[in-house]
């Protein structure tokens, strides 16, 4: 039987993979994808907690929908910024964005 | 429920949309009107908040709360936005055709902060925070032809998205522990349950990390110097004062309403964070050669001082948080206004660009000196009164060592603030002739100067207002 713990474990692993991706990838698009992974881990968390702890209401699912919408806005701004910097540098590699020290 | 009290937020949203559309519809000659429209609109909204200052209401079972605490921060955000609009009058020419949208994004960022300050629920807090942050991603990359600005935008996006994912994960764990997202409900469930589960501790830690990013507390400060240096200077000013204040508004409300000290003792963890922030911010600032970067590290240090008040969590400390956030608006926007003028004139924000400012523009140099000394906490300027409240709160709460660290580091901070003053008064400028300061910018400078002096010499009125605002937590 799959219980809450399995879902939480899955979400934590996904979140960990996302964090690893953000810190190890150098390509800006890949980093955005890793961040999406982290946000989706949060969504799994919310929906699972909603189902197993508070099945009487849908606050967790509601939160997940808000997260999805905001993540979409964030990614569209992110891709626009990547295009804008690509025009300057002809690169989407973070190591090339070094006018200022990290 | 009196929905009339939501007018502030509704008007701000409408104003943002009107400014956006007006910018598209108006002919090229009429674009100047957009700035006037934005300033006029924000002034009306500010008047509306001040007129309804004392009214309190709870909307949708605690999801949204209008109270004096929230209104105090709304006044702060609106004042900061107006001052930034005034001082940016010459700088906005750099934005070219996209000037009118700049005003609209600034207004949307303000709306996000207002929602954060009034949020009584995790979802509302998150949406407000993202509205503010996404607006700031765009604003910091606003100079399309400037490599620094684009770089600042993308760095802010990556770090900001990472921090909000961490914040969200923390929120989901708090939701798991309490089964609710409304602050008052969270407190009720958790205090009824009695024991502290590890999942709740992890949630609180991740949430403090996520909000700590917004207030740029060490060790979540790495983004601050780069974004502050790369972003257009008026945006940096707004980012420094208002987004930081919004982060504090949310942090204070969530920690004191949803997870008060009686439930879980977070004060030692925050005390360590505050001490690290003060020490590292001030020490790295000593080595800076760029004024915007220097102000970035100084703003990290200021966040540390404000955290001291939250650590104390008593009436003096909390009063200090609000008091300092308000005086920080005047002092920091003043400093950034002068930096903007110098940047427009010389095209640089390096320390050398400030050489000889004392002769070329005595007024700019005077405002800069007063504002920086206020940030350093020299009496009788505003920063001294603010630090007095913060550190007496910490001493009352038994954090003598933290107050000591704060005092020691404020003394050290005088050094790097005075380096700027030295460049302005002793340094020799390459160019001659006075610097043109437009009327609107002069107005902003006078307001910053007057605010810094007035709050310092006569802290009584602001102190009484902050006392009313924190009534809800004590």
XYZ file of C-alpha atoms in Angstrom:
576
model
C 0.000 0.000 0.000
C 1.389 3.373 -0.993
C 1.082 5.846 1.845
C 1.931 9.447 2.622
C 5.544 8.593 3.387
C 6.144 7.287 -0.102
C 4.881 10.485 -1.630
C 6.918 12.645 0.726
C 9.994 10.585 -0.023
C 9.416 10.945 -3.766
C 8.956 14.702 -3.381
C 12.105 15.035 -1.289
C 14.159 13.045 -3.807
C 12.819 15.142 -6.694
C 13.565 18.315 -4.755
C 17.087 17.078 -4.093
C 17.628 16.313 -7.779
C 16.407 19.816 -8.593
C 18.796 21.443 -6.105
C 21.643 19.326 -7.465
C 20.751 20.427 -11.004
C 20.722 24.117 -10.081
C 24.174 23.910 -8.566
C 25.821 21.566 -11.071
C 24.399 22.673 -14.440
C 25.965 25.621 -16.250
C 23.311 26.033 -18.942
C 20.688 28.597 -17.933
C 17.836 26.656 -19.552
C 18.829 23.473 -17.741
C 18.828 25.434 -14.483
C 15.300 26.656 -15.158
C 14.282 23.031 -15.743
C 15.856 22.006 -12.435
C 13.898 24.723 -10.685
C 10.713 23.390 -12.309
C 11.597 20.007 -10.840
C 11.843 21.551 -7.378
C 8.502 23.299 -7.771
C 6.847 20.088 -8.941
C 8.250 18.274 -5.928
C 6.456 20.880 -3.819
C 3.253 20.247 -5.760
C 3.433 16.503 -5.076
C 3.934 17.338 -1.415
C 0.896 19.588 -1.278
C -1.448 17.229 -3.076
C -0.324 14.181 -1.091
C -0.573 15.976 2.244
C -4.001 17.216 1.253
C -5.187 13.691 0.434
C -3.766 11.931 3.491
C -3.962 14.529 6.257
C -6.822 16.877 5.370
C -9.085 15.020 2.900
C -12.091 17.123 4.000
C -10.926 20.277 2.193
C -8.816 21.082 -0.844
C -6.403 23.752 0.394
C -3.341 21.743 -0.621
C -4.603 21.175 -4.157
C -5.476 24.849 -4.396
C -1.951 25.760 -3.337
C -0.559 23.408 -6.002
C -2.589 25.190 -8.679
C -1.256 28.555 -7.521
C 2.267 27.176 -7.645
C 1.732 25.905 -11.207
C 0.435 29.283 -12.378
C 3.208 31.266 -10.728
C 5.850 28.842 -12.023
C 4.545 29.360 -15.548
C 4.898 33.132 -15.154
C 8.350 32.721 -13.688
C 9.549 30.500 -16.539
C 8.202 32.807 -19.224
C 10.059 35.743 -17.687
C 13.100 33.518 -17.285
C 13.173 32.463 -20.931
C 12.714 36.072 -22.029
C 15.694 37.082 -19.894
C 17.754 34.232 -21.319
C 16.950 35.376 -24.870
C 17.871 38.941 -23.943
C 21.230 37.933 -22.523
C 21.840 35.553 -25.429
C 21.710 38.536 -27.798
C 24.573 40.103 -25.856
C 26.818 37.182 -25.170
C 25.839 34.634 -27.833
C 25.809 32.157 -24.979
C 23.443 30.783 -22.347
C 26.255 29.394 -20.265
C 26.345 30.856 -16.761
C 30.154 30.770 -16.656
C 30.137 33.401 -19.407
C 28.043 35.811 -17.333
C 30.982 37.069 -15.373
C 30.979 40.853 -15.657
C 30.429 40.817 -11.929
C 31.851 38.186 -9.631
C 29.240 35.720 -8.399
C -16.521 42.347 6.199
C -15.982 45.812 4.885
C -14.733 45.319 1.360
C -14.180 49.068 1.084
C -10.934 48.579 2.992
C -9.530 46.601 0.072
C -9.640 49.746 -2.087
C -5.917 50.278 -1.608
C -4.962 47.016 -3.284
C -7.672 47.275 -5.946
C -6.666 50.842 -6.824
C -3.018 49.848 -7.067
C -3.831 46.973 -9.421
C -6.033 49.244 -11.552
C -3.372 51.950 -11.595
C -0.758 49.455 -12.757
C -2.987 48.342 -15.633
C -3.947 51.913 -16.590
C -0.306 52.973 -16.682
C 0.543 49.931 -18.790
C -2.222 50.627 -21.309
C -1.637 54.393 -21.337
C 1.973 53.745 -22.245
C 0.847 51.740 -25.261
C -1.897 54.075 -26.417
C -0.364 57.508 -25.899
C 1.620 58.974 -28.798
C 5.365 59.463 -28.402
C 4.997 63.093 -27.286
C 2.463 62.181 -24.618
C 4.649 59.578 -22.909
C 5.701 62.090 -20.274
C 2.156 62.010 -18.970
C 2.595 58.388 -17.903
C 5.035 59.340 -15.176
C 2.708 62.055 -13.904
C -0.180 59.591 -13.964
C 1.797 57.048 -11.926
C 2.862 59.659 -9.363
C -0.633 61.104 -9.098
C -2.176 57.646 -8.720
C 0.244 56.574 -6.015
C -0.321 59.849 -4.153
C -4.076 59.232 -4.155
C -3.532 55.672 -2.922
C -1.156 56.905 -0.217
C -3.779 59.422 0.921
C -6.331 56.611 0.977
C -4.139 54.426 3.196
C -3.412 57.291 5.576
C -7.100 58.212 5.848
C -8.027 54.600 6.669
C -4.931 54.020 8.769
C -6.662 52.884 11.957
C -9.294 50.648 10.365
C -8.901 46.935 10.872
C -10.636 44.019 9.199
C -10.129 40.328 8.593
C -11.142 38.982 5.205
C -12.011 35.439 4.120
C -11.478 33.691 7.479
C -8.091 35.263 8.119
C -6.637 34.893 4.638
C -6.189 38.635 4.269
C -5.763 41.055 7.130
C -6.046 44.803 7.041
C -4.531 46.202 10.225
C -2.336 49.065 11.397
C 0.738 46.889 11.003
C -0.057 46.226 7.346
C -1.041 49.841 6.748
C 2.241 51.042 8.216
C 4.137 48.978 5.683
C 1.837 50.087 2.855
C 2.643 53.716 3.664
C 6.320 52.758 3.665
C 6.130 51.061 0.235
C 4.165 53.924 -1.300
C 6.548 56.559 0.096
C 9.496 54.593 -1.254
C 7.872 54.176 -4.676
C 7.048 57.893 -4.890
C 10.550 58.931 -3.855
C 12.056 56.550 -6.405
C 9.772 57.897 -9.159
C 10.787 61.452 -8.303
C 14.483 60.792 -8.170
C 14.440 58.665 -11.342
C 13.139 61.462 -13.549
C 16.356 61.807 -15.546
C 17.356 58.173 -15.325
C 14.149 56.938 -16.990
C 15.390 58.483 -20.243
C 17.778 55.525 -20.446
C 14.787 53.210 -20.802
C 13.797 54.813 -24.087
C 10.515 53.585 -25.491
C 9.917 51.153 -22.656
C 9.822 53.932 -20.076
C 6.095 53.766 -19.444
C 6.116 50.032 -18.749
C 8.809 50.646 -16.174
C 6.320 52.626 -14.086
C 3.770 49.880 -14.445
C 6.162 47.151 -13.267
C 7.166 49.301 -10.310
C 3.490 49.651 -9.373
C 2.908 45.902 -9.679
C 5.922 45.248 -7.484
C 4.388 47.650 -4.939
C 1.117 45.733 -5.115
C 2.956 42.479 -4.429
C 4.596 44.012 -1.358
C 1.263 45.302 -0.077
C -0.213 41.810 -0.387
C 2.794 40.396 1.474
C 2.404 42.858 4.319
C -1.286 42.031 4.737
C -1.215 38.298 3.997
C -2.626 36.160 6.774
C -2.223 32.936 4.866
C 0.620 31.058 3.200
C -0.962 31.052 -0.277
C -1.606 34.797 -0.228
C 1.895 35.400 1.059
C 3.363 33.301 -1.729
C 1.360 34.997 -4.479
C 2.249 38.476 -3.175
C 5.895 37.529 -2.884
C 6.032 36.192 -6.436
C 4.219 39.214 -7.851
C 6.900 41.372 -6.276
C 9.811 39.135 -7.234
C 8.806 38.518 -10.848
C 8.341 42.263 -11.325
C 11.824 42.751 -9.939
C 13.321 40.141 -12.302
C 12.074 42.246 -15.184
C 13.013 45.563 -13.576
C 16.584 44.551 -12.811
C 17.158 43.496 -16.440
C 15.517 46.664 -17.739
C 18.542 48.238 -19.444
C 18.519 45.958 -22.488
C 21.695 47.396 -24.000
C 23.674 47.059 -20.815
C 25.389 43.725 -20.228
C 25.516 44.263 -16.467
C 21.785 44.755 -16.222
C 20.950 41.611 -18.225
C 23.375 39.644 -16.105
C 21.808 40.998 -12.934
C 18.370 39.987 -14.196
C 19.295 36.395 -14.942
C 21.221 35.967 -11.711
C 18.313 37.348 -9.730
C 15.927 35.043 -11.575
C 17.913 31.904 -10.809
C 18.619 32.737 -7.182
C 15.101 34.069 -6.635
C 13.405 31.035 -8.134
C 15.635 28.736 -6.090
C 14.800 30.587 -2.888
C 11.085 30.577 -3.568
C 11.201 26.825 -4.213
C 12.869 26.368 -0.837
C 10.294 28.668 0.758
C 7.483 26.640 -0.813
C 8.914 23.353 0.377
C 9.029 24.824 3.865
C 5.421 25.958 3.530
C 4.361 22.471 2.434
C 6.015 20.977 5.520
C 4.279 23.488 7.774
C 1.038 22.567 6.037
C 1.828 18.903 6.712
C 2.395 19.575 10.405
C -0.630 21.782 10.951
C -3.111 20.883 8.205
C -3.828 24.524 7.469
C -2.354 27.486 5.637
C -3.988 30.302 7.614
C -1.569 31.750 10.190
C -4.043 31.823 13.095
C -5.218 28.285 12.297
C -1.634 27.040 12.139
C -1.016 28.429 15.607
C -4.245 26.966 16.987
C -3.586 23.444 15.658
C 0.054 23.385 16.632
C -0.490 24.700 20.140
C -3.287 22.155 20.656
C -1.017 19.332 19.479
C 1.606 20.415 22.002
C 4.673 18.517 20.791
C 6.993 19.789 18.086
C 7.426 17.385 15.199
C 10.725 17.317 13.267
C 8.813 18.052 10.057
C 7.684 21.376 11.530
C 11.248 22.307 12.465
C 12.407 21.526 8.921
C 9.528 23.614 7.572
C 10.381 26.609 9.752
C 14.063 26.406 8.826
C 13.308 26.269 5.103
C 10.842 29.116 5.379
C 13.319 31.308 7.250
C 15.863 30.469 4.528
C 13.415 31.479 1.783
C 12.453 34.757 3.432
C 16.043 35.305 4.555
C 16.907 35.458 0.884
C 14.472 38.316 0.359
C 15.902 40.329 3.245
C 19.420 39.291 2.125
C 20.520 37.815 5.440
C 23.852 36.010 5.460
C 24.259 33.159 4.306
C 21.490 33.840 1.764
C 22.978 37.130 0.616
C 25.155 36.016 -2.328
C 22.846 37.557 -4.921
C 22.672 41.008 -3.328
C 25.907 42.695 -4.470
C 25.647 41.552 -8.095
C 22.001 42.441 -8.535
C 22.394 45.772 -6.725
C 25.347 46.683 -8.898
C 23.883 45.529 -12.202
C 20.277 46.688 -11.899
C 19.312 50.238 -12.949
C 20.042 52.467 -9.939
C 16.431 53.523 -9.165
C 15.423 49.843 -9.258
C 18.274 49.058 -6.873
C 17.025 51.745 -4.524
C 13.536 50.300 -4.550
C 14.827 46.741 -4.237
C 16.981 47.733 -1.282
C 14.365 49.533 0.760
C 10.952 48.212 -0.200
C 11.552 44.568 -1.058
C 13.595 44.210 2.094
C 10.869 45.846 4.184
C 8.288 43.558 2.573
C 10.399 40.523 3.463
C 10.551 41.713 7.058
C 6.822 42.466 7.140
C 6.053 38.896 6.094
C 8.725 37.322 8.299
C 7.620 39.182 11.434
C 3.960 38.385 10.882
C 4.473 34.705 10.152
C 6.929 34.139 12.991
C 4.909 36.006 15.599
C 1.376 35.037 14.574
C 1.722 31.505 13.199
C 4.796 30.255 15.046
C 5.267 32.413 18.144
C 8.119 31.844 20.580
C 5.811 30.021 22.990
C 5.443 27.313 20.337
C 8.950 26.999 19.026
C 12.048 28.895 20.069
C 13.557 30.270 16.882
C 15.190 33.271 18.501
C 18.687 31.827 19.006
C 18.851 30.653 15.378
C 17.822 34.116 14.188
C 20.300 35.718 16.597
C 23.166 33.780 15.004
C 21.865 34.754 11.566
C 21.659 38.418 12.603
C 25.180 38.441 14.036
C 26.616 36.790 10.901
C 24.757 39.244 8.693
C 26.018 42.277 10.587
C 29.626 41.088 10.726
C 29.972 39.806 7.152
C 28.009 42.664 5.563
C 30.121 45.311 7.268
C 33.470 43.596 6.797
C 33.064 42.989 3.054
C 31.752 46.526 2.571
C 35.136 47.818 3.764
C 36.808 46.539 0.592
C 34.357 47.899 -1.990
C 35.340 50.359 -4.711
C 31.944 50.700 -6.378
C 29.393 52.807 -4.515
C 26.408 50.684 -5.570
C 28.194 47.547 -4.419
C 29.199 49.286 -1.203
C 25.583 50.233 -0.566
C 24.619 46.609 -1.296
C 26.905 45.300 1.436
C 25.777 48.096 3.707
C 22.187 47.024 3.063
C 23.096 43.464 4.057
C 24.456 44.852 7.315
C 21.302 46.960 7.825
C 19.199 43.804 7.389
C 21.236 42.315 10.208
C 20.454 45.267 12.491
C 16.744 44.953 11.725
C 16.886 41.203 12.449
C 18.205 42.059 15.925
C 14.824 43.626 16.657
C 12.990 40.504 15.542
C 15.285 38.340 17.663
C 14.389 40.412 20.708
C 10.671 40.111 19.814
C 9.687 42.475 22.647
C 8.032 45.859 22.365
C 11.310 47.766 21.956
C 12.710 45.341 19.411
C 9.610 45.158 17.217
C 9.154 48.903 17.422
C 12.757 49.126 16.264
C 12.067 46.859 13.280
C 9.303 49.104 11.975
C 11.072 52.305 12.948
C 14.283 51.271 11.249
C 12.489 50.053 8.121
C 10.887 53.494 7.783
C 13.989 55.587 8.368
C 15.891 53.249 6.062
C 13.586 54.395 3.250
C 14.658 58.016 3.632
C 18.333 57.414 4.274
C 18.870 54.770 1.629
C 16.750 56.319 -1.132
C 18.624 59.571 -0.454
C 21.962 57.848 -0.931
C 20.770 56.070 -4.073
C 19.260 59.296 -5.434
C 22.667 60.960 -5.265
C 24.247 57.872 -6.854
C 21.676 58.095 -9.656
C 22.508 61.755 -10.308
C 26.215 60.981 -10.386
C 25.643 58.018 -12.680
C 23.544 60.062 -15.112
C 26.239 62.731 -15.117
C 29.407 60.646 -15.283
C 28.126 57.263 -16.493
C 29.798 55.461 -13.642
C 29.132 54.492 -10.044
C 32.739 53.816 -9.128
C 34.091 55.684 -6.139
C 36.210 57.914 -8.420
C 33.033 59.240 -10.039
C 32.178 60.866 -6.695
C 35.470 62.783 -6.554
C 34.957 66.492 -6.112
C 31.195 66.234 -5.763
C 31.437 68.615 -2.819
C 32.466 71.426 -5.190
C 30.448 70.430 -8.228
C 27.149 69.843 -6.426
C 27.253 70.798 -2.740
C 23.635 69.821 -2.253
C 24.160 66.265 -3.556
C 27.268 65.841 -1.438
C 25.494 67.117 1.666
C 22.518 64.788 1.214
C 24.835 61.833 0.588
C 26.879 62.578 3.700
C 23.835 62.988 5.933
C 22.214 59.814 4.607
C 25.361 57.724 4.969
C 26.010 59.009 8.482
C 22.422 58.156 9.335
C 22.984 54.611 8.062
C 26.114 54.472 10.224
C 24.031 55.502 13.245
C 25.638 58.814 14.130
C 23.474 60.977 16.423
C 21.400 63.098 15.958
C 20.400 61.456 12.666
C 17.580 58.971 12.230
C 19.773 55.859 12.158
C 20.877 56.496 15.728
C 17.322 56.534 17.073
C 16.527 53.342 15.153
C 19.580 51.506 16.407
C 18.814 52.697 19.923
C 15.429 50.932 19.840
C 16.807 47.789 18.211
C 19.721 47.340 20.570
C 17.810 48.237 23.737
C 15.271 45.604 22.708
C 18.048 43.046 22.347
C 19.531 43.959 25.741
C 16.114 43.677 27.401
C 15.636 40.245 25.858
C 18.980 39.107 27.232
C 20.973 39.263 24.000
C 23.719 41.492 25.330
C 26.339 39.904 23.049
C 24.232 40.608 19.977
C 23.828 44.278 20.887
C 27.570 44.420 21.469
C 28.313 42.932 18.040
C 25.894 45.436 16.495
C 27.473 48.435 18.240
C 31.010 47.363 17.412
C 30.165 46.801 13.772
C 28.313 50.126 13.441
C 31.505 51.796 14.572
C 33.444 49.933 11.887
C 30.830 50.866 9.295
C 31.572 54.561 9.822
C 34.886 53.924 8.054
C 33.470 52.893 4.685
C 30.699 55.464 4.785
C 33.282 58.167 5.386
C 35.401 56.919 2.469
C 32.588 58.071 0.210
C 32.449 61.402 2.031
C 36.223 61.721 1.662
C 35.992 61.167 -2.099
C 33.278 63.792 -2.345
C 35.005 66.502 -0.314
C 38.730 65.835 -0.696
C 38.922 63.948 -4.014
C 39.676 65.987 -7.119
C 37.264 65.709 -9.996
C 38.304 65.208 -13.625
C 35.465 67.379 -14.826
C 34.367 70.841 -13.757
C 31.060 72.608 -13.638
C 27.902 72.028 -11.618
C 25.736 68.924 -12.002
C 22.237 69.513 -13.244
C 19.647 68.251 -10.762
C 16.069 68.347 -12.090
C 13.341 69.809 -9.905
C 11.628 66.487 -9.147
C 14.892 64.881 -8.079
C 15.658 67.906 -5.923
C 12.293 67.426 -4.243
C 13.118 63.762 -3.524
C 16.498 64.789 -2.108
C 14.933 67.391 0.167
C 12.351 64.894 1.408
C 15.050 62.318 2.162
C 17.169 64.895 3.950
C 14.229 66.272 5.923
C 12.995 62.770 6.797
C 16.406 61.657 8.024
C 16.884 64.790 10.134
C 13.320 64.950 11.449
C 13.105 61.303 12.530
C 16.487 61.662 14.216
C 15.763 64.891 16.075
C 12.153 64.175 16.934
C 11.487 60.409 16.920
C 8.322 60.771 19.026
C 5.592 60.699 16.347
C 7.023 57.786 14.351
C 7.705 55.922 17.569
C 4.054 56.276 18.631
C 2.820 55.048 15.251
C 5.099 52.002 15.344
C 3.857 51.280 18.861
C 0.277 51.166 17.576
C 1.325 48.986 14.644
C 2.946 46.275 16.748
C 0.017 46.150 19.178
C -1.217 43.049 17.410
C 1.783 40.929 18.374
C 2.178 41.804 22.056
